[in-house]
PDB file of C-alpha atoms in Angstrom:
ATOM      1  CA  ALA A1204     -35.809  37.888 -10.328  1.00  0.00           C
ATOM      2  CA  GLN A1205     -36.216  34.709 -12.314  1.00  0.00           C
ATOM      3  CA  SER A1206     -39.272  32.814 -13.448  1.00  0.00           C
ATOM      4  CA  VAL A1207     -40.014  29.546 -15.201  1.00  0.00           C
ATOM      5  CA  THR A1208     -43.027  28.779 -17.367  1.00  0.00           C
ATOM      6  CA  GLN A1209     -43.979  25.222 -18.192  1.00  0.00           C
ATOM      7  CA  LEU A1210     -46.483  25.596 -20.953  1.00  0.00           C
ATOM      8  CA  ASP A1211     -48.334  22.321 -20.472  1.00  0.00           C
ATOM      9  CA  SER A1212     -49.720  21.206 -17.142  1.00  0.00           C
ATOM     10  CA  GLN A1213     -50.559  17.725 -18.459  1.00  0.00           C
ATOM     11  CA  VAL A1214     -49.231  15.729 -21.400  1.00  0.00           C
ATOM     12  CA  PRO A1215     -50.843  12.357 -22.164  1.00  0.00           C
ATOM     13  CA  VAL A1216     -49.072  10.144 -24.700  1.00  0.00           C
ATOM     14  CA  PHE A1217     -49.089   6.535 -25.802  1.00  0.00           C
ATOM     15  CA  GLU A1218     -46.221   4.193 -25.067  1.00  0.00           C
ATOM     16  CA  GLU A1219     -43.370   4.352 -27.619  1.00  0.00           C
ATOM     17  CA  ALA A1220     -44.524   7.753 -28.889  1.00  0.00           C
ATOM     18  CA  PRO A1221     -42.198  10.767 -28.811  1.00  0.00           C
ATOM     19  CA  VAL A1222     -42.776  13.511 -26.272  1.00  0.00           C
ATOM     20  CA  GLU A1223     -41.699  17.101 -25.727  1.00  0.00           C
ATOM     21  CA  LEU A1224     -42.231  18.955 -22.449  1.00  0.00           C
ATOM     22  CA  ARG A1225     -41.822  22.665 -22.901  1.00  0.00           C
ATOM     23  CA  CYS A1226     -40.005  25.057 -20.586  1.00  0.00           C
ATOM     24  CA  ASN A1227     -39.312  28.765 -20.973  1.00  0.00           C
ATOM     25  CA  TYR A1228     -37.487  30.904 -18.466  1.00  0.00           C
ATOM     26  CA  SER A1229     -36.994  34.566 -17.749  1.00  0.00           C
ATOM     27  CA  SER A1230     -33.857  35.993 -16.168  1.00  0.00           C
ATOM     28  CA  SER A1231     -31.780  39.140 -16.342  1.00  0.00           C
ATOM     29  CA  VAL A1232     -28.563  37.175 -15.729  1.00  0.00           C
ATOM     30  CA  SER A1233     -26.956  34.014 -17.008  1.00  0.00           C
ATOM     31  CA  VAL A1234     -28.486  30.853 -15.626  1.00  0.00           C
ATOM     32  CA  TYR A1235     -28.081  27.180 -14.973  1.00  0.00           C
ATOM     33  CA  LEU A1236     -31.035  25.030 -16.079  1.00  0.00           C
ATOM     34  CA  PHE A1237     -32.370  21.794 -14.676  1.00  0.00           C
ATOM     35  CA  TRP A1238     -35.072  19.202 -15.197  1.00  0.00           C
ATOM     36  CA  TYR A1239     -36.260  17.255 -12.170  1.00  0.00           C
ATOM     37  CA  VAL A1240     -38.631  14.274 -12.138  1.00  0.00           C
ATOM     38  CA  GLN A1241     -40.999  13.411  -9.299  1.00  0.00           C
ATOM     39  CA  TYR A1242     -42.583   9.982  -9.101  1.00  0.00           C
ATOM     40  CA  PRO A1243     -45.714   9.565  -6.933  1.00  0.00           C
ATOM     41  CA  ASN A1244     -45.013   9.997  -3.225  1.00  0.00           C
ATOM     42  CA  GLN A1245     -41.333  10.553  -3.805  1.00  0.00           C
ATOM     43  CA  GLY A1246     -38.983  13.504  -3.704  1.00  0.00           C
ATOM     44  CA  LEU A1247     -37.502  15.214  -6.721  1.00  0.00           C
ATOM     45  CA  GLN A1248     -34.723  13.522  -8.646  1.00  0.00           C
ATOM     46  CA  LEU A1249     -32.381  15.375 -10.956  1.00  0.00           C
ATOM     47  CA  LEU A1250     -32.934  14.237 -14.534  1.00  0.00           C
ATOM     48  CA  LEU A1251     -30.461  16.443 -16.368  1.00  0.00           C
ATOM     49  CA  LYS A1252     -28.810  19.832 -16.173  1.00  0.00           C
ATOM     50  CA  TYR A1253     -27.245  22.486 -18.359  1.00  0.00           C
ATOM     51  CA  LEU A1254     -24.318  24.256 -16.749  1.00  0.00           C
ATOM     52  CA  SER A1255     -22.080  25.192 -19.678  1.00  0.00           C
ATOM     53  CA  GLY A1256     -20.636  23.818 -22.891  1.00  0.00           C
ATOM     54  CA  SER A1257     -22.788  21.843 -25.308  1.00  0.00           C
ATOM     55  CA  THR A1258     -26.340  23.128 -25.417  1.00  0.00           C
ATOM     56  CA  LEU A1259     -27.691  19.591 -25.809  1.00  0.00           C
ATOM     57  CA  VAL A1260     -27.663  17.562 -22.606  1.00  0.00           C
ATOM     58  CA  GLU A1261     -28.745  13.974 -22.125  1.00  0.00           C
ATOM     59  CA  SER A1262     -29.873  11.776 -19.265  1.00  0.00           C
ATOM     60  CA  ILE A1263     -29.068   8.119 -18.756  1.00  0.00           C
ATOM     61  CA  ASN A1264     -32.668   7.032 -19.451  1.00  0.00           C
ATOM     62  CA  GLY A1265     -33.038   8.539 -22.916  1.00  0.00           C
ATOM     63  CA  PHE A1266     -34.253  12.067 -22.180  1.00  0.00           C
ATOM     64  CA  GLU A1267     -32.524  15.073 -23.668  1.00  0.00           C
ATOM     65  CA  ALA A1268     -32.920  18.824 -23.404  1.00  0.00           C
ATOM     66  CA  GLU A1269     -31.550  21.660 -25.478  1.00  0.00           C
ATOM     67  CA  PHE A1270     -30.671  25.079 -24.125  1.00  0.00           C
ATOM     68  CA  ASN A1271     -31.767  27.785 -26.545  1.00  0.00           C
ATOM     69  CA  LYS A1272     -30.547  31.142 -25.310  1.00  0.00           C
ATOM     70  CA  SER A1273     -32.239  33.232 -27.990  1.00  0.00           C
ATOM     71  CA  GLN A1274     -35.623  31.668 -27.233  1.00  0.00           C
ATOM     72  CA  THR A1275     -34.929  31.340 -23.488  1.00  0.00           C
ATOM     73  CA  SER A1276     -36.082  27.751 -23.634  1.00  0.00           C
ATOM     74  CA  PHE A1277     -34.979  24.400 -22.272  1.00  0.00           C
ATOM     75  CA  HIS A1278     -37.444  21.865 -23.690  1.00  0.00           C
ATOM     76  CA  LEU A1279     -37.263  18.225 -22.616  1.00  0.00           C
ATOM     77  CA  ARG A1280     -37.637  15.489 -25.233  1.00  0.00           C
ATOM     78  CA  LYS A1281     -37.668  11.729 -25.491  1.00  0.00           C
ATOM     79  CA  PRO A1282     -38.040   9.896 -28.819  1.00  0.00           C
ATOM     80  CA  SER A1283     -39.890   6.908 -27.350  1.00  0.00           C
ATOM     81  CA  VAL A1284     -41.514   6.884 -23.916  1.00  0.00           C
ATOM     82  CA  HIS A1285     -42.225   3.972 -21.587  1.00  0.00           C
ATOM     83  CA  ILE A1286     -44.984   3.415 -19.078  1.00  0.00           C
ATOM     84  CA  SER A1287     -42.377   3.915 -16.351  1.00  0.00           C
ATOM     85  CA  ASP A1288     -41.793   7.500 -17.508  1.00  0.00           C
ATOM     86  CA  THR A1289     -45.168   8.473 -16.057  1.00  0.00           C
ATOM     87  CA  ALA A1290     -44.330  11.163 -13.499  1.00  0.00           C
ATOM     88  CA  GLU A1291     -44.346  14.906 -12.922  1.00  0.00           C
ATOM     89  CA  TYR A1292     -41.505  16.841 -14.501  1.00  0.00           C
ATOM     90  CA  PHE A1293     -40.242  20.174 -13.196  1.00  0.00           C
ATOM     91  CA  CYS A1294     -38.060  22.661 -14.991  1.00  0.00           C
ATOM     92  CA  ALA A1295     -35.890  24.854 -12.762  1.00  0.00           C
ATOM     93  CA  VAL A1296     -33.469  27.749 -13.144  1.00  0.00           C
ATOM     94  CA  SER A1297     -30.664  29.010 -10.933  1.00  0.00           C
ATOM     95  CA  ASP A1298     -28.684  32.220 -11.039  1.00  0.00           C
ATOM     96  CA  ARG A1299     -25.263  31.391 -12.507  1.00  0.00           C
ATOM     97  CA  GLY A1300     -23.439  34.202 -10.816  1.00  0.00           C
ATOM     98  CA  GLY A1301     -24.859  34.087  -7.311  1.00  0.00           C
ATOM     99  CA  SER A1302     -23.590  32.075  -4.401  1.00  0.00           C
ATOM    100  CA  ASN A1303     -26.946  30.920  -3.083  1.00  0.00           C
ATOM    101  CA  TYR A1304     -27.738  28.733  -6.084  1.00  0.00           C
ATOM    102  CA  LYS A1305     -31.405  29.073  -5.258  1.00  0.00           C
ATOM    103  CA  LEU A1306     -33.662  27.063  -7.577  1.00  0.00           C
ATOM    104  CA  THR A1307     -36.798  28.614  -9.052  1.00  0.00           C
ATOM    105  CA  PHE A1308     -39.192  25.962 -10.305  1.00  0.00           C
ATOM    106  CA  GLY A1309     -41.964  25.894 -12.856  1.00  0.00           C
ATOM    107  CA  LYS A1310     -45.382  24.540 -11.949  1.00  0.00           C
ATOM    108  CA  GLY A1311     -44.643  21.137 -13.389  1.00  0.00           C
ATOM    109  CA  THR A1312     -45.917  18.991 -16.252  1.00  0.00           C
ATOM    110  CA  LEU A1313     -47.629  15.707 -15.532  1.00  0.00           C
ATOM    111  CA  LEU A1314     -46.571  13.179 -18.152  1.00  0.00           C
ATOM    112  CA  THR A1315     -48.924  10.225 -18.401  1.00  0.00           C
ATOM    113  CA  VAL A1316     -47.857   7.364 -20.642  1.00  0.00           C
ATOM    114  CA  ASN A1317     -50.714   5.098 -21.654  1.00  0.00           C
ATOM    115  CA  PRO A1318     -50.406   1.567 -23.046  1.00  0.00           C
TER     116      PRO A1318
ATOM    117  CA  GLU B1265     -24.351   7.081   0.179  1.00  0.00           C
ATOM    118  CA  ALA B1266     -27.551   7.599   2.174  1.00  0.00           C
ATOM    119  CA  GLY B1267     -29.970  10.151   0.812  1.00  0.00           C
ATOM    120  CA  VAL B1268     -31.699  13.073   2.478  1.00  0.00           C
ATOM    121  CA  ALA B1269     -33.921  11.764   5.272  1.00  0.00           C
ATOM    122  CA  GLN B1270     -37.158  13.394   6.374  1.00  0.00           C
ATOM    123  CA  SER B1271     -39.748  12.587   8.999  1.00  0.00           C
ATOM    124  CA  PRO B1272     -42.579  12.213   9.428  1.00  0.00           C
ATOM    125  CA  ARG B1273     -43.703  11.311   5.918  1.00  0.00           C
ATOM    126  CA  TYR B1274     -47.296  12.292   6.588  1.00  0.00           C
ATOM    127  CA  LYS B1275     -48.952  14.541   9.149  1.00  0.00           C
ATOM    128  CA  ILE B1276     -52.555  15.583   9.663  1.00  0.00           C
ATOM    129  CA  ILE B1277     -53.325  18.379  12.097  1.00  0.00           C
ATOM    130  CA  GLU B1278     -56.128  20.807  12.805  1.00  0.00           C
ATOM    131  CA  LYS B1279     -55.764  24.492  12.083  1.00  0.00           C
ATOM    132  CA  ARG B1280     -54.155  26.510  14.858  1.00  0.00           C
ATOM    133  CA  GLN B1281     -52.160  23.485  16.017  1.00  0.00           C
ATOM    134  CA  SER B1282     -48.391  23.365  15.764  1.00  0.00           C
ATOM    135  CA  VAL B1283     -46.239  20.890  13.822  1.00  0.00           C
ATOM    136  CA  ALA B1284     -42.548  20.197  13.315  1.00  0.00           C
ATOM    137  CA  PHE B1285     -40.668  18.488  10.514  1.00  0.00           C
ATOM    138  CA  TRP B1286     -37.191  17.003  10.695  1.00  0.00           C
ATOM    139  CA  CYS B1287     -34.498  16.702   8.030  1.00  0.00           C
ATOM    140  CA  ASN B1288     -31.142  14.967   8.003  1.00  0.00           C
ATOM    141  CA  PRO B1289     -29.086  15.959   4.949  1.00  0.00           C
ATOM    142  CA  ILE B1290     -26.519  13.884   3.151  1.00  0.00           C
ATOM    143  CA  SER B1291     -23.357  13.627   5.208  1.00  0.00           C
ATOM    144  CA  GLY B1292     -20.936  16.428   4.473  1.00  0.00           C
ATOM    145  CA  HIS B1293     -23.414  18.681   2.698  1.00  0.00           C
ATOM    146  CA  ALA B1294     -23.048  22.116   4.243  1.00  0.00           C
ATOM    147  CA  THR B1295     -26.014  23.717   2.477  1.00  0.00           C
ATOM    148  CA  LEU B1296     -29.563  22.760   3.373  1.00  0.00           C
ATOM    149  CA  TYR B1297     -32.851  23.995   1.914  1.00  0.00           C
ATOM    150  CA  TRP B1298     -36.509  23.771   2.910  1.00  0.00           C
ATOM    151  CA  TYR B1299     -39.087  24.030   0.124  1.00  0.00           C
ATOM    152  CA  GLN B1300     -42.878  24.170   0.222  1.00  0.00           C
ATOM    153  CA  GLN B1301     -44.712  22.404  -2.598  1.00  0.00           C
ATOM    154  CA  ILE B1302     -48.415  23.176  -2.780  1.00  0.00           C
ATOM    155  CA  LEU B1303     -50.519  20.785  -4.859  1.00  0.00           C
ATOM    156  CA  GLY B1304     -50.325  21.672  -8.516  1.00  0.00           C
ATOM    157  CA  GLN B1305     -47.324  23.953  -8.121  1.00  0.00           C
ATOM    158  CA  GLY B1306     -43.571  23.665  -8.199  1.00  0.00           C
ATOM    159  CA  PRO B1307     -41.508  23.784  -5.010  1.00  0.00           C
ATOM    160  CA  LYS B1308     -40.945  27.209  -3.514  1.00  0.00           C
ATOM    161  CA  LEU B1309     -37.889  27.934  -1.385  1.00  0.00           C
ATOM    162  CA  LEU B1310     -38.673  28.788   2.218  1.00  0.00           C
ATOM    163  CA  ILE B1311     -35.223  28.960   3.781  1.00  0.00           C
ATOM    164  CA  GLN B1312     -31.598  28.149   2.992  1.00  0.00           C
ATOM    165  CA  PHE B1313     -28.882  27.335   5.542  1.00  0.00           C
ATOM    166  CA  GLN B1314     -25.127  27.316   5.096  1.00  0.00           C
ATOM    167  CA  ASN B1315     -23.857  25.209   7.994  1.00  0.00           C
ATOM    168  CA  ASN B1316     -25.878  26.591  10.936  1.00  0.00           C
ATOM    169  CA  GLY B1317     -26.380  30.086   9.512  1.00  0.00           C
ATOM    170  CA  VAL B1318     -29.362  31.370   7.526  1.00  0.00           C
ATOM    171  CA  VAL B1319     -28.460  32.472   3.985  1.00  0.00           C
ATOM    172  CA  ASP B1320     -31.925  33.271   2.642  1.00  0.00           C
ATOM    173  CA  ASP B1321     -35.259  33.302   4.468  1.00  0.00           C
ATOM    174  CA  SER B1322     -36.925  35.986   2.378  1.00  0.00           C
ATOM    175  CA  GLN B1323     -39.929  33.796   1.528  1.00  0.00           C
ATOM    176  CA  LEU B1324     -40.414  32.281   4.981  1.00  0.00           C
ATOM    177  CA  PRO B1325     -43.650  33.499   6.673  1.00  0.00           C
ATOM    178  CA  LYS B1326     -41.867  34.394   9.860  1.00  0.00           C
ATOM    179  CA  ASP B1327     -45.022  35.118  11.825  1.00  0.00           C
ATOM    180  CA  ARG B1328     -45.786  31.391  11.907  1.00  0.00           C
ATOM    181  CA  PHE B1329     -42.842  29.491  10.410  1.00  0.00           C
ATOM    182  CA  SER B1330     -39.459  28.974  12.027  1.00  0.00           C
ATOM    183  CA  ALA B1331     -36.477  26.800  11.210  1.00  0.00           C
ATOM    184  CA  GLU B1332     -33.193  25.969  12.829  1.00  0.00           C
ATOM    185  CA  ARG B1333     -30.044  24.000  12.159  1.00  0.00           C
ATOM    186  CA  LEU B1334     -28.246  24.308  15.437  1.00  0.00           C
ATOM    187  CA  LYS B1335     -25.244  22.049  14.875  1.00  0.00           C
ATOM    188  CA  GLY B1336     -25.004  22.510  11.132  1.00  0.00           C
ATOM    189  CA  VAL B1337     -26.334  19.042  10.379  1.00  0.00           C
ATOM    190  CA  ASP B1338     -29.997  18.177  11.119  1.00  0.00           C
ATOM    191  CA  SER B1339     -32.688  20.794  10.682  1.00  0.00           C
ATOM    192  CA  THR B1340     -36.224  21.288  11.935  1.00  0.00           C
ATOM    193  CA  LEU B1341     -38.990  23.354  10.371  1.00  0.00           C
ATOM    194  CA  LYS B1342     -41.886  24.403  12.612  1.00  0.00           C
ATOM    195  CA  ILE B1343     -45.286  25.885  11.909  1.00  0.00           C
ATOM    196  CA  GLN B1344     -47.182  27.507  14.767  1.00  0.00           C
ATOM    197  CA  PRO B1345     -50.097  28.029  14.441  1.00  0.00           C
ATOM    198  CA  ALA B1346     -50.965  26.180  11.237  1.00  0.00           C
ATOM    199  CA  LYS B1347     -53.446  27.513   8.704  1.00  0.00           C
ATOM    200  CA  LEU B1348     -55.440  25.638   6.079  1.00  0.00           C
ATOM    201  CA  GLU B1349     -53.252  27.124   3.329  1.00  0.00           C
ATOM    202  CA  ASP B1350     -50.171  25.481   4.865  1.00  0.00           C
ATOM    203  CA  SER B1351     -51.344  22.127   3.500  1.00  0.00           C
ATOM    204  CA  ALA B1352     -48.487  21.112   1.225  1.00  0.00           C
ATOM    205  CA  VAL B1353     -45.495  18.831   0.858  1.00  0.00           C
ATOM    206  CA  TYR B1354     -42.433  20.148   2.663  1.00  0.00           C
ATOM    207  CA  LEU B1355     -39.236  19.137   0.927  1.00  0.00           C
ATOM    208  CA  CYS B1356     -35.752  19.233   2.359  1.00  0.00           C
ATOM    209  CA  ALA B1357     -32.724  19.317   0.087  1.00  0.00           C
ATOM    210  CA  SER B1358     -28.975  19.449   0.554  1.00  0.00           C
ATOM    211  CA  ARG B1359     -26.314  20.599  -1.822  1.00  0.00           C
ATOM    212  CA  ARG B1360     -23.100  19.081  -3.059  1.00  0.00           C
ATOM    213  CA  SER B1361     -20.446  21.242  -4.662  1.00  0.00           C
ATOM    214  CA  LEU B1362     -19.041  20.006  -7.951  1.00  0.00           C
ATOM    215  CA  ALA B1363     -15.844  20.731  -9.819  1.00  0.00           C
ATOM    216  CA  GLY B1364     -15.831  24.074 -11.584  1.00  0.00           C
ATOM    217  CA  GLY B1365     -17.834  25.826  -8.894  1.00  0.00           C
ATOM    218  CA  THR B1366     -21.136  24.262  -9.823  1.00  0.00           C
ATOM    219  CA  TYR B1367     -23.395  22.194  -7.586  1.00  0.00           C
ATOM    220  CA  GLU B1368     -26.163  19.652  -7.377  1.00  0.00           C
ATOM    221  CA  GLN B1369     -29.172  19.574  -5.036  1.00  0.00           C
ATOM    222  CA  TYR B1370     -30.500  16.321  -3.617  1.00  0.00           C
ATOM    223  CA  PHE B1371     -34.071  16.147  -2.332  1.00  0.00           C
ATOM    224  CA  GLY B1372     -35.631  14.113   0.425  1.00  0.00           C
ATOM    225  CA  PRO B1373     -38.983  12.300   0.032  1.00  0.00           C
ATOM    226  CA  GLY B1374     -40.890  15.142   1.688  1.00  0.00           C
ATOM    227  CA  THR B1375     -43.454  15.455   4.468  1.00  0.00           C
ATOM    228  CA  ARG B1376     -47.055  15.737   3.329  1.00  0.00           C
ATOM    229  CA  LEU B1377     -48.938  18.049   5.699  1.00  0.00           C
ATOM    230  CA  THR B1378     -52.715  18.223   5.738  1.00  0.00           C
ATOM    231  CA  VAL B1379     -54.321  20.946   7.826  1.00  0.00           C
ATOM    232  CA  THR B1380     -58.041  20.424   8.514  1.00  0.00           C
TER     233      THR B1380
END
């Protein structure tokens, strides 16, 4: 069984400040890792994913996440946030070896960017 | 490419009534998922289809929830009878296979159910 812990339920920051949203996972097998973003009244959108290769992955809008196997973490960072980044962010894990590719999500972190 | 479509977007019912949700996945996506997202929590998988067959329904409360995907395309999720604790957003997702055996899930906008 897998689980995901997002350590902060809410993160308020000011515009142009850096932000880190923390994610730790637990799994007995190798995993794929994902960050999804959910804007108000919308479905989830994939932000970035770690499948293999470089442990640092980036999104097109300036977010990045680093897979740390020893610490079982996949924290999401952005050096300078915008008002438009206000949303809920979900970390998710999937069994690498299975065929179902079922996603297990954390409880989410609400990022609020204030002017 | 059109995204995952869901309807209705919002539904309010009284407890013990029945309700149905509809999902149309992205064309060509063989795998379809239904998730339940309770306020303040992450989505939880209810059921997974591969074409018209059920792959995983281990977390589906089968005494009141049912789902089908008869022709391997559209899917419906039904709750009968509804309970207060079923108030949630119901998300549908479909899966695209990528090179190297990996995949990507695409989510619809969800149906927000309120049971009073």
